[in-house]
């Protein structure tokens, strides 16, 4: 594909061994023919307005459990949905190894963002941010969820770029 695209590898067709890379999206669960999946609004905005994908374009959908499959972008009542490209194909699944939780003291934003990206690339299952006595970064009471959501977003973006299937869960 064009330079700068981040995709997962899949065979182009059943009869061909050429490898093609596809854009990745995160969905709550994988679609079936009888149950298409609406793409979350922020993800749909990115797919349509930034990536400029349209009806019939092929993507890879990844669910939170670590399964992925090729899907086709469709629109129903101006809402972006995905349906399976090949309903008979088994979804790819992440390796089911012993879960790994990484506990890490909070550090300044650039370093913490890099840690999140590397944790995803390494296949860490859960990350537990920890406030220590010597932590420079402080999170005000009541803002913990806001920070967790920002960190989860960074981890999700890294997941789409890294080619991994298993989502890193940021623990509260």
XYZ file of N, CA, C and O in Angstrom:
688
model
N 0.818 -1.186 0.000
C 0.000 0.000 0.000
C 0.857 1.243 0.000
O 2.071 1.200 -0.002
N 0.233 2.402 0.014
C 0.953 3.669 0.036
C 1.820 3.787 1.282
O 1.550 3.171 2.296
N 2.852 4.618 1.185
C 3.740 4.816 2.328
C 2.973 5.374 3.511
O 2.020 6.114 3.356
N 3.434 5.023 4.716
C 2.840 5.560 5.922
C 1.629 4.794 6.424
O 1.095 5.108 7.460
N 1.171 3.782 5.691
C 0.029 3.001 6.154
C 0.485 1.972 7.167
O 1.576 1.429 7.071
N -0.366 1.712 8.148
C -0.073 0.709 9.169
C -1.151 -0.351 9.078
O -2.318 -0.053 9.257
N -0.755 -1.568 8.789
C -1.714 -2.624 8.544
C -1.266 -3.938 9.162
O -0.142 -4.079 9.588
N -2.161 -4.889 9.114
C -1.827 -6.264 9.480
C -1.692 -7.065 8.194
O -2.179 -6.651 7.155
N -1.057 -8.206 8.277
C -0.845 -9.021 7.083
C -1.925 -10.080 6.944
O -2.277 -10.744 7.904
N -2.460 -10.201 5.761
C -3.437 -11.230 5.428
C -3.181 -11.661 3.993
O -2.743 -10.854 3.177
N -3.484 -12.901 3.645
C -3.400 -13.277 2.233
C -4.431 -12.495 1.439
O -5.517 -12.231 1.926
N -4.086 -12.108 0.211
C -4.974 -11.290 -0.608
C -6.255 -12.041 -0.982
O -7.326 -11.475 -0.960
N -6.157 -13.301 -1.333
C -7.336 -14.098 -1.673
C -7.093 -15.520 -1.213
O -5.992 -15.875 -0.807
N -8.132 -16.334 -1.311
C -7.993 -17.741 -0.930
C -7.018 -18.481 -1.850
O -6.336 -19.380 -1.424
N -6.961 -18.095 -3.144
C -6.169 -18.836 -4.125
C -4.787 -18.233 -4.354
O -4.028 -18.745 -5.121
N -4.503 -17.141 -3.697
C -3.278 -16.407 -3.984
C -2.452 -16.267 -2.710
O -2.992 -16.099 -1.633
N -1.137 -16.321 -2.817
C -0.292 -16.212 -1.636
C 0.378 -14.853 -1.532
O 1.278 -14.662 -0.758
N -0.081 -13.891 -2.315
C 0.418 -12.532 -2.209
C -0.071 -11.937 -0.884
O -1.217 -12.120 -0.508
N 0.804 -11.241 -0.163
C 0.417 -10.645 1.113
C 0.074 -9.183 0.916
O 0.784 -8.449 0.271
N -1.053 -8.772 1.483
C -1.530 -7.404 1.393
C -1.709 -6.879 2.809
O -2.071 -7.628 3.709
N -1.469 -5.596 2.993
C -1.633 -5.011 4.310
C -2.906 -4.159 4.334
O -3.182 -3.441 3.390
N -3.658 -4.239 5.437
C -4.916 -3.524 5.559
C -4.920 -2.594 6.759
O -4.250 -2.850 7.752
N -5.698 -1.529 6.667
C -5.909 -0.627 7.795
C -6.611 -1.394 8.898
O -7.407 -2.296 8.633
N -6.360 -1.016 10.143
C -6.943 -1.716 11.293
C -7.883 -0.788 12.047
O -7.595 0.390 12.201
N -8.984 -1.365 12.543
C -9.915 -0.628 13.391
C -10.247 -1.476 14.615
O -10.168 -2.706 14.560
N -10.589 -0.817 15.694
C -11.011 -1.511 16.907
C -12.527 -1.512 16.973
O -13.168 -0.470 16.779
N -13.114 -2.690 17.228
C -14.565 -2.828 17.363
C -14.867 -3.573 18.662
O -14.007 -4.261 19.210
N -16.088 -3.416 19.153
C -16.475 -4.074 20.410
C -16.511 -5.588 20.277
O -16.208 -6.307 21.215
N -16.927 -6.077 19.107
C -16.956 -7.509 18.818
C -16.879 -7.682 17.307
O -17.183 -6.752 16.555
N -16.460 -8.853 16.863
C -16.333 -9.093 15.428
C -17.713 -9.281 14.797
O -18.609 -9.861 15.411
N -17.890 -8.797 13.571
C -19.192 -8.906 12.915
C -19.443 -10.298 12.349
O -18.519 -11.073 12.122
N -20.715 -10.578 12.133
C -21.141 -11.749 11.372
C -22.025 -11.218 10.247
O -22.402 -10.041 10.251
N -22.365 -12.072 9.297
C -23.239 -11.609 8.210
C -24.583 -11.143 8.743
O -25.139 -10.163 8.270
N -25.113 -11.849 9.726
C -26.420 -11.483 10.265
C -26.331 -10.363 11.295
O -27.346 -9.782 11.663
N -25.108 -10.051 11.750
C -24.948 -9.016 12.775
C -23.754 -8.112 12.430
O -22.668 -8.250 12.979
N -23.987 -7.131 11.495
C -22.906 -6.181 11.203
C -22.593 -5.373 12.458
O -23.414 -5.263 13.357
N -21.408 -4.802 12.506
C -20.989 -4.028 13.672
C -20.836 -2.560 13.277
O -20.148 -2.249 12.298
N -21.482 -1.690 14.053
C -21.300 -0.256 13.850
C -19.920 0.121 14.376
O -19.519 -0.308 15.453
N -19.209 0.915 13.617
C -17.880 1.365 14.033
C -18.077 2.490 15.048
O -18.882 3.394 14.824
N -17.356 2.458 16.180
C -17.467 3.557 17.150
C -17.251 4.911 16.466
O -16.455 5.017 15.526
N -17.938 5.944 16.938
C -17.977 7.236 16.258
C -16.594 7.831 15.988
O -16.324 8.280 14.882
N -15.716 7.832 16.981
C -14.382 8.411 16.783
C -13.602 7.614 15.741
O -12.896 8.182 14.902
N -13.742 6.291 15.785
C -13.053 5.424 14.824
C -13.631 5.644 13.416
O -12.897 5.715 12.435
N -14.963 5.778 13.325
C -15.612 6.017 12.032
C -15.159 7.345 11.443
O -14.897 7.442 10.236
N -15.062 8.374 12.274
C -14.593 9.678 11.799
C -13.195 9.541 11.199
O -12.917 10.066 10.117
N -12.312 8.829 11.884
C -10.945 8.636 11.403
C -10.937 7.863 10.072
O -10.237 8.248 9.129
N -11.717 6.799 10.011
C -11.764 5.962 8.803
C -12.267 6.754 7.600
O -11.690 6.696 6.517
N -13.343 7.517 7.788
C -13.985 8.214 6.665
C -13.292 9.530 6.329
O -13.008 9.807 5.163
N -12.997 10.348 7.330
C -12.502 11.693 7.067
C -10.982 11.810 6.996
O -10.475 12.685 6.310
N -10.260 10.959 7.710
C -8.797 11.033 7.685
C -8.225 10.049 6.668
O -7.433 10.421 5.818
N -8.640 8.786 6.777
C -8.129 7.775 5.847
C -8.823 7.832 4.491
O -8.351 7.251 3.523
N -9.982 8.498 4.450
C -10.789 8.663 3.231
C -11.190 7.321 2.605
O -11.121 7.131 1.404
N -11.586 6.402 3.474
C -12.078 5.118 2.995
C -13.577 5.237 2.755
O -14.254 6.051 3.370
N -14.092 4.410 1.874
C -15.505 4.478 1.538
C -16.137 3.104 1.430
O -15.504 2.074 1.708
N -17.375 3.106 1.027
C -18.170 1.890 0.859
C -17.383 0.858 0.062
O -16.829 1.150 -0.996
N -17.289 -0.357 0.624
C -16.627 -1.459 -0.074
C -15.144 -1.603 0.220
O -14.532 -2.594 -0.188
N -14.542 -0.650 0.911
C -13.125 -0.775 1.245
C -12.934 -1.859 2.309
O -13.791 -2.082 3.158
N -11.775 -2.511 2.262
C -11.483 -3.628 3.161
C -10.584 -3.146 4.297
O -9.623 -2.407 4.073
N -10.920 -3.591 5.516
C -10.171 -3.263 6.727
C -9.941 -4.537 7.523
O -10.538 -5.566 7.231
N -9.110 -4.441 8.545
C -9.014 -5.524 9.509
C -9.666 -5.022 10.793
O -9.300 -3.973 11.316
N -10.651 -5.765 11.298
C -11.307 -5.424 12.562
C -10.696 -6.261 13.670
O -10.475 -7.455 13.505
N -10.424 -5.608 14.815
C -9.842 -6.274 15.975
C -10.776 -6.062 17.149
O -11.234 -4.948 17.385
N -11.049 -7.136 17.901
C -11.906 -6.994 19.086
C -11.049 -6.996 20.351
O -9.862 -7.329 20.303
N -11.623 -6.605 21.499
C -10.833 -6.523 22.738
C -10.277 -7.861 23.226
O -9.354 -7.887 24.029
N -10.816 -8.980 22.739
C -10.354 -10.294 23.187
C -9.121 -10.775 22.422
O -8.586 -11.828 22.707
N -8.716 -10.020 21.406
C -7.521 -10.401 20.664
C -7.801 -11.223 19.426
O -6.972 -12.015 19.006
N -8.971 -11.042 18.819
C -9.294 -11.721 17.567
C -9.410 -10.674 16.461
O -9.811 -9.535 16.713
N -9.055 -11.048 15.257
C -9.120 -10.128 14.136
C -9.583 -10.830 12.884
O -9.331 -12.016 12.694
N -10.275 -10.080 12.018
C -10.754 -10.633 10.756
C -10.882 -9.512 9.730
O -11.010 -8.339 10.092
N -10.839 -9.874 8.468
C -11.035 -8.893 7.406
C -12.511 -8.556 7.287
O -13.370 -9.438 7.353
N -12.796 -7.262 7.110
C -14.168 -6.786 7.023
C -14.291 -5.799 5.868
O -13.298 -5.264 5.385
N -15.549 -5.579 5.455
C -15.854 -4.627 4.393
C -16.619 -3.465 5.011
O -17.559 -3.674 5.785
N -16.227 -2.249 4.643
C -16.889 -1.047 5.142
C -18.198 -0.817 4.398
O -18.226 -0.845 3.168
N -19.272 -0.633 5.148
C -20.582 -0.332 4.564
C -21.195 0.825 5.339
O -20.747 1.170 6.428
N -22.239 1.413 4.762
C -22.947 2.503 5.428
C -24.437 2.189 5.439
O -24.993 1.766 4.437
N -25.045 2.389 6.596
C -26.474 2.180 6.759
C -27.007 3.382 7.534
O -26.573 3.617 8.666
N -27.872 4.159 6.924
C -28.394 5.383 7.537
C -27.263 6.317 7.970
O -27.276 6.863 9.065
N -26.267 6.485 7.113
C -25.100 7.345 7.357
C -24.238 6.910 8.542
O -23.443 7.687 9.053
N -24.406 5.687 9.011
C -23.579 5.152 10.086
C -22.669 4.092 9.485
O -23.130 3.201 8.772
N -21.365 4.206 9.781
C -20.395 3.258 9.241
C -20.503 1.919 9.980
O -20.544 1.882 11.204
N -20.592 0.845 9.190
C -20.650 -0.518 9.726
C -19.582 -1.350 9.021
O -19.083 -0.962 7.968
N -19.278 -2.500 9.605
C -18.431 -3.463 8.925
C -19.116 -4.819 8.929
O -19.839 -5.164 9.862
N -18.914 -5.543 7.830
C -19.409 -6.919 7.695
C -18.209 -7.778 7.315
O -17.239 -7.278 6.749
N -18.246 -9.079 7.638
C -17.086 -9.920 7.312
C -16.861 -10.024 5.804
O -17.818 -10.110 5.039
N -15.611 -9.995 5.404
C -15.261 -10.166 3.996
C -15.544 -11.599 3.577
O -16.125 -11.847 2.532
N -15.134 -12.548 4.404
C -15.351 -13.959 4.128
C -15.959 -14.589 5.384
O -15.222 -14.950 6.302
N -17.291 -14.707 5.455
C -17.939 -15.215 6.663
C -17.476 -16.612 7.076
O -17.562 -16.966 8.244
N -16.966 -17.405 6.130
C -16.542 -18.766 6.450
C -15.146 -18.799 7.078
O -14.763 -19.796 7.674
N -14.403 -17.704 6.949
C -13.028 -17.681 7.458
C -13.016 -17.580 8.983
O -13.806 -16.850 9.568
N -12.121 -18.333 9.609
C -11.942 -18.246 11.056
C -11.160 -16.978 11.384
O -10.176 -16.677 10.713
N -11.559 -16.254 12.425
C -10.786 -15.061 12.815
C -9.389 -15.448 13.300
O -9.187 -16.533 13.842
N -8.425 -14.549 13.070
C -7.097 -14.727 13.660
C -7.251 -14.507 15.152
O -8.034 -13.685 15.585
N -6.484 -15.239 15.942
C -6.551 -15.074 17.398
C -5.152 -14.838 17.942
O -4.178 -15.401 17.445
N -5.094 -13.994 18.977
C -3.821 -13.759 19.660
C -3.419 -15.035 20.397
O -4.276 -15.822 20.802
N -2.140 -15.223 20.567
C -1.664 -16.369 21.335
C -2.182 -16.269 22.759
O -2.180 -15.202 23.359
N -2.629 -17.383 23.296
C -3.170 -17.404 24.650
C -2.078 -17.868 25.604
O -2.013 -19.030 25.969
N -1.226 -16.938 25.983
C -0.115 -17.245 26.886
C -0.487 -16.800 28.298
O -1.542 -16.234 28.526
N 0.408 -17.015 29.238
C 0.173 -16.540 30.595
C 0.056 -15.022 30.560
O 0.914 -14.349 29.984
N -0.981 -14.474 31.176
C -1.143 -13.014 31.149
C -0.008 -12.319 31.912
O 0.456 -12.815 32.932
N 0.410 -11.183 31.364
C 1.488 -10.411 31.976
C 0.934 -9.043 32.349
O 0.357 -8.349 31.515
N 1.124 -8.667 33.619
C 0.741 -7.339 34.091
C 2.016 -6.582 34.428
O 2.866 -7.080 35.159
N 2.124 -5.383 33.879
C 3.275 -4.526 34.138
C 2.839 -3.416 35.084
O 1.900 -2.684 34.785
N 3.487 -3.332 36.239
C 3.243 -2.228 37.164
C 4.371 -1.231 36.966
O 5.543 -1.607 37.013
N 3.996 0.024 36.754
C 5.026 1.028 36.490
C 4.677 2.337 37.175
O 3.522 2.762 37.166
N 5.691 2.945 37.787
C 5.505 4.249 38.426
C 5.236 5.294 37.348
O 5.779 5.215 36.243
N 4.383 6.245 37.672
C 4.073 7.312 36.722
C 5.311 8.161 36.464
O 6.020 8.541 37.396
N 5.552 8.429 35.192
C 6.641 9.298 34.765
C 6.037 10.372 33.864
O 4.853 10.316 33.526
N 6.842 11.324 33.449
C 6.328 12.414 32.618
C 5.760 11.884 31.310
O 6.139 10.813 30.835
N 4.868 12.670 30.704
C 4.076 12.236 29.553
C 4.877 11.595 28.410
O 4.515 10.509 27.969
N 5.933 12.238 27.901
C 6.612 11.605 26.745
C 7.152 10.210 27.067
O 7.051 9.300 26.257
N 7.722 10.056 28.263
C 8.272 8.762 28.639
C 7.162 7.740 28.865
O 7.285 6.579 28.475
N 6.057 8.171 29.495
C 4.959 7.246 29.756
C 4.314 6.797 28.452
O 3.957 5.635 28.290
N 4.172 7.720 27.499
C 3.609 7.360 26.194
C 4.493 6.329 25.504
O 3.997 5.358 24.938
N 5.797 6.501 25.579
C 6.726 5.545 24.985
C 6.626 4.184 25.677
O 6.644 3.135 25.025
N 6.473 4.192 27.006
C 6.308 2.944 27.756
C 5.046 2.215 27.311
O 5.046 0.999 27.114
N 3.947 2.963 27.127
C 2.696 2.355 26.666
C 2.887 1.698 25.304
O 2.453 0.563 25.081
N 3.524 2.410 24.392
C 3.744 1.880 23.046
C 4.580 0.601 23.091
O 4.248 -0.388 22.431
N 5.637 0.610 23.874
C 6.505 -0.573 23.966
C 5.795 -1.732 24.657
O 5.983 -2.894 24.277
N 4.969 -1.430 25.653
C 4.211 -2.489 26.332
C 3.282 -3.199 25.356
O 3.148 -4.422 25.381
N 2.635 -2.433 24.479
C 1.761 -3.035 23.456
C 2.588 -3.898 22.516
O 2.236 -5.042 22.230
N 3.703 -3.365 22.032
C 4.548 -4.097 21.096
C 5.083 -5.390 21.700
O 5.259 -6.379 20.995
N 5.333 -5.393 23.007
C 5.853 -6.579 23.682
C 4.777 -7.596 24.036
O 5.073 -8.705 24.456
N 3.504 -7.198 23.913
C 2.418 -8.133 24.196
C 1.986 -8.161 25.653
O 1.399 -9.153 26.098
N 2.251 -7.096 26.402
C 1.799 -7.013 27.791
C 0.265 -6.989 27.791
O -0.350 -6.326 26.966
N -0.358 -7.714 28.726
C -1.818 -7.782 28.781
C -2.438 -6.625 29.551
O -3.480 -6.102 29.161
N -1.832 -6.273 30.679
C -2.373 -5.216 31.529
C -1.237 -4.330 32.010
O -0.132 -4.803 32.250
N -1.546 -3.040 32.162
C -0.581 -2.111 32.707
C -1.217 -1.426 33.907
O -2.320 -0.887 33.805
N -0.526 -1.468 35.032
C -1.018 -0.850 36.268
C -0.145 0.355 36.592
O 0.979 0.205 37.050
N -0.647 1.592 36.335
C 0.111 2.774 36.740
C 0.128 2.860 38.272
O -0.879 2.592 38.922
N 1.276 3.233 38.820
C 1.424 3.283 40.273
C 1.983 4.643 40.671
O 2.963 5.115 40.089
N 1.348 5.268 41.657
C 1.882 6.496 42.241
C 2.815 6.100 43.370
O 2.414 5.373 44.277
N 4.056 6.537 43.286
C 5.018 6.213 44.336
C 5.354 7.476 45.122
O 5.006 8.586 44.717
N 6.046 7.289 46.214
C 6.430 8.424 47.050
C 7.279 9.419 46.273
O 7.188 10.616 46.466
N 8.104 8.926 45.368
C 9.015 9.802 44.619
C 8.530 10.136 43.212
O 9.280 10.702 42.427
N 7.297 9.794 42.887
C 6.748 10.134 41.565
C 6.702 11.643 41.398
O 6.259 12.371 42.293
N 7.157 12.111 40.258
C 7.087 13.539 39.942
C 5.676 13.881 39.479
O 5.128 14.912 39.819
N 5.089 12.990 38.704
C 3.755 13.204 38.163
C 2.729 12.981 39.268
O 2.807 12.010 40.007
N 1.790 13.860 39.362
C 0.696 13.733 40.333
C -0.628 13.762 39.588
O -0.816 14.558 38.677
N -1.518 12.900 39.984
C -2.864 12.856 39.413
C -3.820 13.305 40.511
O -3.850 12.717 41.589
N -4.567 14.358 40.213
C -5.519 14.886 41.194
C -6.654 13.899 41.404
O -7.070 13.205 40.465
N -7.168 13.863 42.616
C -8.308 12.995 42.923
C -9.474 13.387 42.012
O -9.769 14.542 41.838
N -10.102 12.394 41.416
C -11.214 12.632 40.501
C -10.800 12.691 39.038
O -11.635 12.627 38.154
N -9.494 12.834 38.753
C -9.012 12.897 37.371
C -8.414 11.584 36.892
O -7.946 11.493 35.769
N -8.442 10.566 37.759
C -7.825 9.293 37.410
C -8.420 8.693 36.136
O -7.698 8.212 35.269
N -9.745 8.731 36.017
C -10.421 8.131 34.854
C -10.058 8.870 33.563
O -9.890 8.256 32.522
N -9.930 10.196 33.636
C -9.551 10.979 32.454
C -8.170 10.553 31.956
O -7.966 10.344 30.762
N -7.231 10.394 32.897
C -5.893 9.955 32.514
C -5.927 8.533 31.974
O -5.274 8.232 30.975
N -6.682 7.642 32.617
C -6.767 6.261 32.165
C -7.312 6.194 30.742
O -6.813 5.441 29.899
N -8.338 6.998 30.430
C -8.906 7.012 29.080
C -7.887 7.502 28.055
O -7.795 6.955 26.952
N -7.109 8.535 28.389
C -6.076 9.032 27.474
C -5.008 7.971 27.244
O -4.569 7.747 26.110
N -4.594 7.296 28.312
C -3.580 6.256 28.180
C -4.116 5.081 27.371
O -3.391 4.494 26.570
N -5.399 4.732 27.577
C -6.001 3.629 26.825
C -6.052 3.979 25.339
O -5.797 3.145 24.486
N -6.368 5.238 25.030
C -6.402 5.680 23.637
C -5.016 5.535 22.995
O -4.893 5.037 21.871
N -3.972 5.941 23.708
C -2.606 5.805 23.199
C -2.267 4.332 22.967
O -1.705 3.968 21.930
N -2.631 3.483 23.915
C -2.365 2.043 23.780
C -3.125 1.463 22.586
O -2.589 0.639 21.839
N -4.377 1.887 22.388
C -5.176 1.390 21.263
C -4.573 1.812 19.922
O -4.564 1.036 18.963
N -4.080 3.042 19.839
C -3.445 3.491 18.602
C -2.180 2.682 18.330
O -1.897 2.326 17.190
N -1.437 2.367 19.371
C -0.232 1.544 19.215
C -0.591 0.140 18.753
O 0.124 -0.462 17.958
N -1.705 -0.383 19.261
C -2.165 -1.713 18.861
C -2.423 -1.755 17.357
O -2.007 -2.674 16.667
N -3.094 -0.737 16.846
C -3.414 -0.715 15.420
C -2.150 -0.627 14.567
O -2.095 -1.186 13.485
N -1.129 0.051 15.065
C 0.100 0.222 14.283
C 1.057 -0.954 14.410
O 1.820 -1.227 13.500
N 1.014 -1.650 15.530
C 2.036 -2.658 15.803
C 1.789 -4.006 15.133
O 2.708 -4.799 15.019
N 0.560 -4.285 14.733
C 0.267 -5.591 14.165
C -0.142 -6.615 15.211
O -0.439 -7.752 14.884
N -0.145 -6.253 16.472
C -0.590 -7.148 17.538
C -2.100 -7.248 17.525
O -2.791 -6.375 17.027
N -2.624 -8.322 18.120
C -4.072 -8.494 18.211
C -4.591 -8.225 19.620
O -5.728 -7.821 19.794
N -3.779 -8.482 20.623
C -4.233 -8.393 22.011
C -4.159 -6.963 22.511
O -3.113 -6.328 22.456
N -5.274 -6.467 23.019
C -5.371 -5.091 23.513
C -4.759 -4.979 24.913
O -5.020 -5.803 25.781
N -3.935 -3.946 25.110
C -3.390 -3.649 26.426
C -4.465 -2.975 27.253
O -5.046 -1.980 26.826
N -4.748 -3.532 28.423
C -5.754 -2.942 29.302
C -5.051 -2.092 30.348
O -4.170 -2.574 31.062
N -5.441 -0.816 30.426
C -4.892 0.076 31.447
C -5.775 -0.058 32.682
O -6.966 0.243 32.645
N -5.191 -0.529 33.760
C -5.956 -0.744 35.001
C -6.103 0.575 35.757
O -5.245 1.444 35.663
N -7.200 0.705 36.538
C -7.401 1.958 37.310
C -6.427 2.060 38.477
O -5.874 1.122 38.935
